[in-house]
C-alpha atoms as a printed R data frame, in Angstrom:
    type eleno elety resid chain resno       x       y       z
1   ATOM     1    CA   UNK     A     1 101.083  91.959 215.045
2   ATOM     2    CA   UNK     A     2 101.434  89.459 217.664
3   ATOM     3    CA   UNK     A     3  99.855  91.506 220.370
4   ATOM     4    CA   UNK     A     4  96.824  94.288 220.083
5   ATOM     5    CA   UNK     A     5  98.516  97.527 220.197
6   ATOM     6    CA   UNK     A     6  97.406  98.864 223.524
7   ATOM     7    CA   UNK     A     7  99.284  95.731 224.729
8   ATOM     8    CA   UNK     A     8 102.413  95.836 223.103
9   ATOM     9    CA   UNK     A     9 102.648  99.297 224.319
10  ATOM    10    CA   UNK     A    10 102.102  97.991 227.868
11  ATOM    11    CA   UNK     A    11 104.724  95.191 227.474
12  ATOM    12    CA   UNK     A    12 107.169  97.951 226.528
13  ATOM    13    CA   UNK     A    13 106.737 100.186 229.515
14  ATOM    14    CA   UNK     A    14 107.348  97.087 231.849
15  ATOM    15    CA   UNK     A    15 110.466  96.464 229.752
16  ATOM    16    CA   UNK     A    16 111.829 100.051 230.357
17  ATOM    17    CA   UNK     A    17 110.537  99.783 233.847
18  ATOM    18    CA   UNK     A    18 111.886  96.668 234.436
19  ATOM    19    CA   UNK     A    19 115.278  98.183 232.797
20  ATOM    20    CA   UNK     A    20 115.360 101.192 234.627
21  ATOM    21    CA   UNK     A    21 117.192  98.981 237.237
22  ATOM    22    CA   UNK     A    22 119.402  96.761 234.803
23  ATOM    23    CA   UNK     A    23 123.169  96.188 235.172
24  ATOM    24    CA   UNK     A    24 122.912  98.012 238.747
25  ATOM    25    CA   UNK     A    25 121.793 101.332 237.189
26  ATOM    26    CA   UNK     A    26 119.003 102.957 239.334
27  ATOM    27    CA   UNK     A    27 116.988 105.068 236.631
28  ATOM    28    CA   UNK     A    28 114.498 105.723 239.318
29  ATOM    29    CA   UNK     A    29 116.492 107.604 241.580
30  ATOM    30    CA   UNK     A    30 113.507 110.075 242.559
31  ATOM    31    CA   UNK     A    31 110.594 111.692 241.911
32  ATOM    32    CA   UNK     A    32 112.114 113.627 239.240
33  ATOM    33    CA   UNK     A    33 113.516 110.029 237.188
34  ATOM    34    CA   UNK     A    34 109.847 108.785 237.853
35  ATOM    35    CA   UNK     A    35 108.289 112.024 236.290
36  ATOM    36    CA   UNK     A    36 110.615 111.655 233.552
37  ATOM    37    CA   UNK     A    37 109.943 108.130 233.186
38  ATOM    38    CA   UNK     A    38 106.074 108.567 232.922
39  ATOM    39    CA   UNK     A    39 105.935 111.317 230.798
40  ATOM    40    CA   UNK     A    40 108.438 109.207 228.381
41  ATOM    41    CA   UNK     A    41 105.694 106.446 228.753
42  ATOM    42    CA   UNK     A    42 102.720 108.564 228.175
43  ATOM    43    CA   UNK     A    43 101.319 107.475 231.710
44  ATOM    44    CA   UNK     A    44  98.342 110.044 233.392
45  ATOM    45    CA   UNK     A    45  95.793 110.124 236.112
46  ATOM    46    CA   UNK     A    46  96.403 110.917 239.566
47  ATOM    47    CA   UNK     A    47 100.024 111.205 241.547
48  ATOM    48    CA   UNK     A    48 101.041 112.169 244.669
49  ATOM    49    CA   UNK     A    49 104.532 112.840 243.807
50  ATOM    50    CA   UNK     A    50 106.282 111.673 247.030
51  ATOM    51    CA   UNK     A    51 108.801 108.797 247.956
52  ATOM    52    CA   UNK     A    52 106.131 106.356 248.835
53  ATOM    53    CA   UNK     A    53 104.585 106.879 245.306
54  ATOM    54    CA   UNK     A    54 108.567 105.884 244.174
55  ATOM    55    CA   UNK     A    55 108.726 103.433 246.652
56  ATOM    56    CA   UNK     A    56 105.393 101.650 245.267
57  ATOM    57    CA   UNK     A    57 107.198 101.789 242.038
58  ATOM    58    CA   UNK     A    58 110.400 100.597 242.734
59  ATOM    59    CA   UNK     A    59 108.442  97.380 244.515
60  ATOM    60    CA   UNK     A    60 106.644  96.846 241.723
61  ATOM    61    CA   UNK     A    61 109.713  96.985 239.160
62  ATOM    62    CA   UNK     A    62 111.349  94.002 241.310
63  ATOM    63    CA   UNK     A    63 108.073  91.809 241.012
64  ATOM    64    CA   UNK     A    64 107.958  92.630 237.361
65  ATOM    65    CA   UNK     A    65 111.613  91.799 236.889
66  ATOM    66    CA   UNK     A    66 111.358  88.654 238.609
67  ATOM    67    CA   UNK     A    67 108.549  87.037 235.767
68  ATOM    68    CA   UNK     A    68 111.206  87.572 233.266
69  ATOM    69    CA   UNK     A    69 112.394  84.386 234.539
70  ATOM    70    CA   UNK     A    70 109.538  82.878 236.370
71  ATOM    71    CA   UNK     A    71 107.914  79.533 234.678
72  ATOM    72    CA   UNK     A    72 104.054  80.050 233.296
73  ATOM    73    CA   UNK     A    73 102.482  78.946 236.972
74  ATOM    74    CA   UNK     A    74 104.421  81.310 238.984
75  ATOM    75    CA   UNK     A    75 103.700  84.392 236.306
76  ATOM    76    CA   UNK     A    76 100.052  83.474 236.753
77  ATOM    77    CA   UNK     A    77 100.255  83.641 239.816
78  ATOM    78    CA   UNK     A    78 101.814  86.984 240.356
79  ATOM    79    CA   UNK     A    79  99.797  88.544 237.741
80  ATOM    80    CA   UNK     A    80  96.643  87.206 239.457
81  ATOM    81    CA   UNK     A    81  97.798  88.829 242.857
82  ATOM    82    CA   UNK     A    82  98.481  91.927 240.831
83  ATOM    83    CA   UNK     A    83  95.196  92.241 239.817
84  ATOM    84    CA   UNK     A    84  93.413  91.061 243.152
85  ATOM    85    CA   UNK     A    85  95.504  94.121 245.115
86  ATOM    86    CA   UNK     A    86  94.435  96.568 242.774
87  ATOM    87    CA   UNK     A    87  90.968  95.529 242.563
88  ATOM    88    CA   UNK     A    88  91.138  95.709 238.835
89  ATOM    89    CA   UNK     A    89  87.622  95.837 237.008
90  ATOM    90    CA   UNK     A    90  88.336  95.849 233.093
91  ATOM    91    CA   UNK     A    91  86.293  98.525 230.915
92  ATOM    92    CA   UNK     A    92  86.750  99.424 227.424
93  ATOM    93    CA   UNK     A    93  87.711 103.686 227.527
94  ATOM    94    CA   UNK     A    94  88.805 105.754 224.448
95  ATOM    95    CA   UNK     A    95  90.351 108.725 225.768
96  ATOM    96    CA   UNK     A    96  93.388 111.077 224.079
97  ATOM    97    CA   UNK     A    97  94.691 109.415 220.667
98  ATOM    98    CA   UNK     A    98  93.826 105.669 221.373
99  ATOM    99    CA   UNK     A    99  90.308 104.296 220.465
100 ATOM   100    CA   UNK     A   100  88.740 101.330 222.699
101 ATOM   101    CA   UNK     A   101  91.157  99.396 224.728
102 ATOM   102    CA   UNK     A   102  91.317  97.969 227.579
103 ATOM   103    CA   UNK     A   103  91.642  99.926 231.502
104 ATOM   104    CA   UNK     A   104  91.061  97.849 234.898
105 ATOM   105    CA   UNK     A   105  91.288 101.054 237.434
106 ATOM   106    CA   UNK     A   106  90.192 104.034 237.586
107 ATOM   107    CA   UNK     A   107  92.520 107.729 236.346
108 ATOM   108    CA   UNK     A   108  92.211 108.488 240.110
109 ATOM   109    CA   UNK     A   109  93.544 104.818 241.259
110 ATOM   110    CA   UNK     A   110  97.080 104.971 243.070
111 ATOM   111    CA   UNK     A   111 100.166 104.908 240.414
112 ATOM   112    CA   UNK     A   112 101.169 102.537 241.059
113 ATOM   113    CA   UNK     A   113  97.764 100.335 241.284
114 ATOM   114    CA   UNK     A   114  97.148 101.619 237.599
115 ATOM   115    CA   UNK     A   115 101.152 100.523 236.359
116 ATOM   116    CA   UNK     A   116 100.701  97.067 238.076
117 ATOM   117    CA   UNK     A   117  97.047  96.457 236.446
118 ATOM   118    CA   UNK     A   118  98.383  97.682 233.170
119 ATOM   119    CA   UNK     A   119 100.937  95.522 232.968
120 ATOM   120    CA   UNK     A   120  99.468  92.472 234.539
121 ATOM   121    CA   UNK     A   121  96.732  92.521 232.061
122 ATOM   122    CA   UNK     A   122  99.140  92.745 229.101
123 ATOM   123    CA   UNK     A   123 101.282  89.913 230.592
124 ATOM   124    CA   UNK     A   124  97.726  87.958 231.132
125 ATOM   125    CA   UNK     A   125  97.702  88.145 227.354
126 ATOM   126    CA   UNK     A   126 101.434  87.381 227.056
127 ATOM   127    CA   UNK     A   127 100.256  84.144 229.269
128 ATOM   128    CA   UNK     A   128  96.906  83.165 227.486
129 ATOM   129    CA   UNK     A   129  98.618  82.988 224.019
130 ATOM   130    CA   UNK     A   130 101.635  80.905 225.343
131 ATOM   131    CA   UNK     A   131 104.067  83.407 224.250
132 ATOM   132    CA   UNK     A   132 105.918  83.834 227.348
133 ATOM   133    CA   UNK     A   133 109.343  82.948 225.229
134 ATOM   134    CA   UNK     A   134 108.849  86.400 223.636
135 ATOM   135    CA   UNK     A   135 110.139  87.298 227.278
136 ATOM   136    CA   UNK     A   136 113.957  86.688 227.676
137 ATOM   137    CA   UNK     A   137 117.348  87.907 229.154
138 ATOM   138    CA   UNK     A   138 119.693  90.192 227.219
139 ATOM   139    CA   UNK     A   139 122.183  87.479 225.349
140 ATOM   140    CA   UNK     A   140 125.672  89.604 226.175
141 ATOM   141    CA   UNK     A   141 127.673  88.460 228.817
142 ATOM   142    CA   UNK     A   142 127.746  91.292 230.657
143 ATOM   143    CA   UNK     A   143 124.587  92.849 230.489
144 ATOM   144    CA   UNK     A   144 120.825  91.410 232.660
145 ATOM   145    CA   UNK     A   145 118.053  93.882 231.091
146 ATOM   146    CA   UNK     A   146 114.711  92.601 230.192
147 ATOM   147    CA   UNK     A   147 114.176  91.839 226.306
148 ATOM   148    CA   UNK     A   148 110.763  91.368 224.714
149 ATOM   149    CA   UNK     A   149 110.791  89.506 221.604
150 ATOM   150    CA   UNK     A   150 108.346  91.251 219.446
151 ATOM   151    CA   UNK     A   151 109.548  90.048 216.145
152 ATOM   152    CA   UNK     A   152 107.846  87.953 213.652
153 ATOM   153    CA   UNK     A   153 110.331  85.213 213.273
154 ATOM   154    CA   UNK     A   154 111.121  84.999 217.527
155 ATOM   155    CA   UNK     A   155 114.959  86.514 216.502
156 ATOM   156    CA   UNK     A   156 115.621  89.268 218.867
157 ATOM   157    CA   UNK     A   157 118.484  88.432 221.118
158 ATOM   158    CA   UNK     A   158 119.574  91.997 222.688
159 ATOM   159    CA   UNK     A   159 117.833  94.421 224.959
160 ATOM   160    CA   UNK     A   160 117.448  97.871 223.907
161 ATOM   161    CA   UNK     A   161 119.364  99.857 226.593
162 ATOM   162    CA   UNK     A   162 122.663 100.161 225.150
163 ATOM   163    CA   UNK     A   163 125.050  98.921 222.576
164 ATOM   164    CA   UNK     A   164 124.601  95.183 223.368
165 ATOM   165    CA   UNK     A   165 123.353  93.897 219.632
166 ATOM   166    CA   UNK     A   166 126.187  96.321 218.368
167 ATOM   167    CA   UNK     A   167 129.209  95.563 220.219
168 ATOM   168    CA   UNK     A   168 128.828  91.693 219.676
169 ATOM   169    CA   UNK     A   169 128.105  92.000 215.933
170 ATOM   170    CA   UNK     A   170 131.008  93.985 215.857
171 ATOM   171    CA   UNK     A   171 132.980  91.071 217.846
172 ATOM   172    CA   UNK     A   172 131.771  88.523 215.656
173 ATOM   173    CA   UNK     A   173 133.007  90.485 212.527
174 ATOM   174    CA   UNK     A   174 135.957  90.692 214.294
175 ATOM   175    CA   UNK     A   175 136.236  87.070 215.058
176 ATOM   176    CA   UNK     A   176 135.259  86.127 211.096
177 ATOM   177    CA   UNK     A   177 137.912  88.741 210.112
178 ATOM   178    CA   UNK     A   178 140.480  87.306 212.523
179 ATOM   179    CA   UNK     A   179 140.001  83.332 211.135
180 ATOM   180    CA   UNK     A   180 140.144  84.366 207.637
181 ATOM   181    CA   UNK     A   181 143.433  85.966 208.415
């Protein structure tokens, strides 16, 4: 485990937030995508359920997306300003299946006050253990999504949105088949 759990868990909702948006898909189209998207996340507390709510979200995705490329001073300092505009105070909470971690709002906070604070502390711990490499670009040509390297041995290359790992380990097959031919 390179990350405690509740943070790993974190890191992968940005990921899937951040790659609701990849290759010029828009997976947060409205309310509906965002309910869908939450539930699939396990994310509760308070909504409204309106456009701004999406809007928020949306924003948020874009300043998310942009650290997966940002150097260690300009993560810090968007995950600092994160924090600051949600007024995050961290408690320890136990609530549903998950024992003590970690919470810096309130369940009645704004969405997406509680999304940014979740994932800005998980990428403060991303930043603290210098393990911001674990945070990469999807290796095929033709695809941008967000990757997070969770692996022991720092080996994953692909994102997990579509058939990216598959259709180049088929193409290098292909090319090894070709030059023994």
């Amino acid at each position: 485990m390179v990350f405690a759990p509740d943070t790993e868990v974190a890191l992968r909702s940005v990921v899937n937030l951040v790659n609701s948006a990849a290759n010029g898909s828009e997976g947060l189209a409205s309310t509906e995508d965002l309910d869908r998207f939450l539930a699939a996340e396990g994310f509760s507390g308070s909504r409204t359920r309106d456009d701004d709510e999406l809007a928020g979200v949306r924003r948020l995705r874009q300043q998310l997306a942009a650290l997966w490329t940002a150097d260690e001073d300009s993560a810090v300092e968007t995950v600092n300003r994160l924090l600051r505009e949600a007024r995050a105070l961290p408690q320890l909470v136990k609530h549903d299946d998950w024992d003590w971690h970690l919470h810096a709002t309130t369940p009645e906070a704004p969405l997406v006050d509680r999304m940014s604070t979740e994932a800005a502390m998980a990428l403060a711990d991303v930043i603290r253990g210098k393990e911001m490499d674990r945070m990469r670009i999807c290796e095929s040509e033709d695809c941008d999504a967000a990757v997070l390297d969770l692996s022991r041995n720092r080996s994953k290359r692909y994102c997990d949105t579509g058939n990216c790992a598959n259709r180049a380990h088929v193409a290098a097959y292909r090319a090894r088949q070709a030059a023994t031919s």
